[in-house]
PDB file of C-alpha atoms in Angstrom:
ATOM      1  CA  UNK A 963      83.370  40.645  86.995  1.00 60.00           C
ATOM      2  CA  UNK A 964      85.679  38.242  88.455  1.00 70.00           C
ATOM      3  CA  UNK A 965      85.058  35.482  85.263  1.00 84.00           C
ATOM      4  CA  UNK A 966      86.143  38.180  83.088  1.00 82.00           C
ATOM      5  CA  UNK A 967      89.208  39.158  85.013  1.00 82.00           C
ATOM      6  CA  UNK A 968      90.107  35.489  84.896  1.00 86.00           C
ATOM      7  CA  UNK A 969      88.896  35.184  81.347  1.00 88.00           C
ATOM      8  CA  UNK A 970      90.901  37.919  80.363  1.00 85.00           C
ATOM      9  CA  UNK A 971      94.215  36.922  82.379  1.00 87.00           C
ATOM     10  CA  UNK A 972      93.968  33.223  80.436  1.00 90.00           C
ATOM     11  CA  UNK A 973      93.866  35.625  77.197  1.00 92.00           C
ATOM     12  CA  UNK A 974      96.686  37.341  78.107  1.00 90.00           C
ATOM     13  CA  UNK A 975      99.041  34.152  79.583  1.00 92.00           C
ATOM     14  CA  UNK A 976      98.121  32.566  76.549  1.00 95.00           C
ATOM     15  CA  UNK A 977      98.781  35.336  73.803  1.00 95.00           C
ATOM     16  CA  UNK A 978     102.450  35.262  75.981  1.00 94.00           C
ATOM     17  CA  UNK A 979     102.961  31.751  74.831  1.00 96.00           C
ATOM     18  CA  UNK A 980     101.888  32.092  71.471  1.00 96.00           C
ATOM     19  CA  UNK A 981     104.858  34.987  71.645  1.00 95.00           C
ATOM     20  CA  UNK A 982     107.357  32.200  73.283  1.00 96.00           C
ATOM     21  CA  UNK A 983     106.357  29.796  70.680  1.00 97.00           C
ATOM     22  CA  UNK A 984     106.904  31.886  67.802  1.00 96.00           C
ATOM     23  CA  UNK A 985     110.277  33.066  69.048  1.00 95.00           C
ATOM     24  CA  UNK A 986     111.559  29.190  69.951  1.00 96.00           C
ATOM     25  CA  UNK A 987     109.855  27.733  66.694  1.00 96.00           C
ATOM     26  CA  UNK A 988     111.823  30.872  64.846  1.00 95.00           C
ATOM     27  CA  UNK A 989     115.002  30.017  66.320  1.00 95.00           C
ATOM     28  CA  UNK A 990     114.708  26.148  65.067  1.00 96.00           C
ATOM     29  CA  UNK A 991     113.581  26.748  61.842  1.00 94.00           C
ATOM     30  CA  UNK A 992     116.496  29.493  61.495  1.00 92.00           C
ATOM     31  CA  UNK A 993     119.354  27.009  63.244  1.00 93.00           C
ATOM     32  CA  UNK A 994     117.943  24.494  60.612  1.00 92.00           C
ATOM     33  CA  UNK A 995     117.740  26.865  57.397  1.00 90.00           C
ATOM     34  CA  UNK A 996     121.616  27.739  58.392  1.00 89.00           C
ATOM     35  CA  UNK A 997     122.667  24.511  58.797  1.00 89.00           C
ATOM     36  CA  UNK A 998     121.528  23.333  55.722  1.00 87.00           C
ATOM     37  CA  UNK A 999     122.879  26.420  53.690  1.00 83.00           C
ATOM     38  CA  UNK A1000     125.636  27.243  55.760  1.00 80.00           C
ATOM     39  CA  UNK A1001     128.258  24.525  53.854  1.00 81.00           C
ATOM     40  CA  UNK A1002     127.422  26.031  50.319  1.00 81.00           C
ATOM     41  CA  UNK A1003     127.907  29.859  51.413  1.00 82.00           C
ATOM     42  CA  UNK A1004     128.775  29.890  55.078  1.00 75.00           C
ATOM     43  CA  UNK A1005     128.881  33.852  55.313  1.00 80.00           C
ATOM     44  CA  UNK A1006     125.651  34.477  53.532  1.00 84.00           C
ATOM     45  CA  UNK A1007     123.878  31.564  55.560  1.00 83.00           C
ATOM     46  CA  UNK A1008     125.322  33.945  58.792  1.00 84.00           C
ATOM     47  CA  UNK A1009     123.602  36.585  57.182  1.00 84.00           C
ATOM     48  CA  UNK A1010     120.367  35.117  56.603  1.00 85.00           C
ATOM     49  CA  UNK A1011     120.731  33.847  60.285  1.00 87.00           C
ATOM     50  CA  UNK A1012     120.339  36.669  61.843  1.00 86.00           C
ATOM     51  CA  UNK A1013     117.745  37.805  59.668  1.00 85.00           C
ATOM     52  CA  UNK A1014     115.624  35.045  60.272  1.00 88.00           C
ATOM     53  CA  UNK A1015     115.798  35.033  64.099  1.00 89.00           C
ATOM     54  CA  UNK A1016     115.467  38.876  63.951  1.00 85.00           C
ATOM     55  CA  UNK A1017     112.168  38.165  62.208  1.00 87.00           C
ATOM     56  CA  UNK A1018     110.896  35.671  64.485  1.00 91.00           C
ATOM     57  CA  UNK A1019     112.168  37.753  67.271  1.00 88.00           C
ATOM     58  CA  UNK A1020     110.307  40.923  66.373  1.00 86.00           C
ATOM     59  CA  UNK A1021     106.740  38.502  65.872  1.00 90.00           C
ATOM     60  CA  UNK A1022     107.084  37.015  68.956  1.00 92.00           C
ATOM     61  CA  UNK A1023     107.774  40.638  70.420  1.00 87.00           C
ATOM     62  CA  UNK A1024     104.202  41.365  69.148  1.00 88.00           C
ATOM     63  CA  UNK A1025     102.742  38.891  71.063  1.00 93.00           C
ATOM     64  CA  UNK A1026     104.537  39.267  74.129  1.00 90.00           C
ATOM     65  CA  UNK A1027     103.618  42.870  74.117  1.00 87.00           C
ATOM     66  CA  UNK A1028      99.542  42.356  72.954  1.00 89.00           C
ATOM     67  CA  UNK A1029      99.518  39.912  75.912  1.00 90.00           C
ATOM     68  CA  UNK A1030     100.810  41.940  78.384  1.00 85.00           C
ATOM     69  CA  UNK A1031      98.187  45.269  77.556  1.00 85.00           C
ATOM     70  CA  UNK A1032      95.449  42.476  77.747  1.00 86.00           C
ATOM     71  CA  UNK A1033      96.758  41.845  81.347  1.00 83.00           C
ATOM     72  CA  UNK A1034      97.211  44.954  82.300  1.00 81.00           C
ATOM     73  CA  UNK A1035      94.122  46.669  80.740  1.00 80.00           C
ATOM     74  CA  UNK A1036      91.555  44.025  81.339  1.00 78.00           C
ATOM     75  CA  UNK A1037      92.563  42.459  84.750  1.00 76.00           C
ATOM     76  CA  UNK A1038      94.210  45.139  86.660  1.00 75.00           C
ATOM     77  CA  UNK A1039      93.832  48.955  85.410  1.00 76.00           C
ATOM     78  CA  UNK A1040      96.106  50.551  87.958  1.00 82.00           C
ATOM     79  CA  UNK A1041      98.509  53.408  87.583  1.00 86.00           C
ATOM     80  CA  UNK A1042     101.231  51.622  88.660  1.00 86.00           C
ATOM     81  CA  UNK A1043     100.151  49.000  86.334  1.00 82.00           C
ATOM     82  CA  UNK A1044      99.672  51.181  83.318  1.00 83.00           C
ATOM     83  CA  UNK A1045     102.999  52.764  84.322  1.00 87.00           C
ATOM     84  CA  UNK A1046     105.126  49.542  84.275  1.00 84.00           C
ATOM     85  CA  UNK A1047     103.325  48.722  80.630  1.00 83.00           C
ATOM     86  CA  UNK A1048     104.226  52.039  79.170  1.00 87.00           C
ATOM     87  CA  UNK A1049     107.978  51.522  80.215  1.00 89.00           C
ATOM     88  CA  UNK A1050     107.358  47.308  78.914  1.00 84.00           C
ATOM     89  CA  UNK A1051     106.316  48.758  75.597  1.00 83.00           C
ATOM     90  CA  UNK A1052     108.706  51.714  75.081  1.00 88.00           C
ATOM     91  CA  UNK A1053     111.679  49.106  76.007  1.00 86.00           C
ATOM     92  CA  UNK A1054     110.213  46.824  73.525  1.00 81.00           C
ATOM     93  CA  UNK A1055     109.619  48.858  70.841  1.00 83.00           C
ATOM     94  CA  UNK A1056     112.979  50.300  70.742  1.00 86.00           C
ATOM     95  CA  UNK A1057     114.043  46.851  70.856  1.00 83.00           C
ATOM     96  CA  UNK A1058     111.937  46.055  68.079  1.00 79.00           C
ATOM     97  CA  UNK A1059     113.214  48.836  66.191  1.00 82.00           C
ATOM     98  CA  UNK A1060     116.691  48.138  66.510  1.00 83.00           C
ATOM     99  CA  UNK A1061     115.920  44.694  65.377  1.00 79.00           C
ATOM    100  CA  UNK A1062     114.414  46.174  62.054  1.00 77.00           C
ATOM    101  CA  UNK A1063     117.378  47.835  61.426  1.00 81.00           C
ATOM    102  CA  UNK A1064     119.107  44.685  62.106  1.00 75.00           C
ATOM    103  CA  UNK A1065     117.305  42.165  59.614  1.00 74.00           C
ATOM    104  CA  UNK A1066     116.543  45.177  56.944  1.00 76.00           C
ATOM    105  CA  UNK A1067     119.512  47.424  57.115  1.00 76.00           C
ATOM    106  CA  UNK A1068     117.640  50.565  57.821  1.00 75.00           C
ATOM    107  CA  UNK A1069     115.340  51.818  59.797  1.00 73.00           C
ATOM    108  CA  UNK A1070     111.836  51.396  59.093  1.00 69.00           C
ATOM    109  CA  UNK A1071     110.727  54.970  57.945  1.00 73.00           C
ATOM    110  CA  UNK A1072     113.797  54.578  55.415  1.00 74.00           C
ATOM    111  CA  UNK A1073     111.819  52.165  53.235  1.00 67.00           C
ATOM    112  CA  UNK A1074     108.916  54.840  52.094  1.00 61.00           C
ATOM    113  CA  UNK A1075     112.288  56.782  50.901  1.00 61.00           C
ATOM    114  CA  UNK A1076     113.571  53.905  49.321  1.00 59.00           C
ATOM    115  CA  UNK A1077     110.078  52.561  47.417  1.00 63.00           C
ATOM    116  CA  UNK A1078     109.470  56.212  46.538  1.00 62.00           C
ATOM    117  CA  UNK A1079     113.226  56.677  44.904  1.00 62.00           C
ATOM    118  CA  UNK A1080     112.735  53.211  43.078  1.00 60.00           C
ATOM    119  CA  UNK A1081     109.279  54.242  41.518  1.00 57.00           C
TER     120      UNK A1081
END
């Protein structure tokens, strides 16, 4: 049992840095899209800014949170435990949300309304 604790825990730490990665990668690819567009429409290229990293943000977010149920699940299945991951997730996935609204101007049960009016 202990291999697949440790197994699991290697999962978990390493699903976390695929989360890091996509959030730093995100945030040079954005810096570099805006830099290059910024000069031609510097407002816009703000715009798009802060879509981008909101993107990258809310993938990495993903991560960060499949990682950390792998942890807590698989390696140590306390109450406590599951506790402090139901408060991890419910702060991220408001954060999440609020993010969506961010990058798509609305929330995210607004778009069924909107495909549904454009049909």
């Amino acid at each position: 049992m202990g291999d697949f604790r440790s197994i699991a825990e290697s999962i978990g730490l390493a699903i976390d840095a695929v989360g890091v990665l996509v959030i730093v990668i995100g945030l040079v690819i954005s810096l570099g899209r805006f830099l290059h567009r910024a000069p031609h429409n510097g407002e816009q290229a703000y715009r798009w800014l802060r879509q981008d990293l909101g993107r990258s943000i809310l993938l990495g977010l993903e991560f960060l949170v499949a990682g950390d149920i792998i942890r807590t699940v698989a390696v140590s299945p306390t109450l406590e435990n599951l506790y402090v991951l139901a408060l991890i997730v419910l702060i991220r996935t408001v954060l999440s949300m609020t993010l969506q609204v961010e990058v798509d101007g609305r929330w995210p049960w607004q778009q069924a309304r909107a495909n549904a009016a454009a049909d």
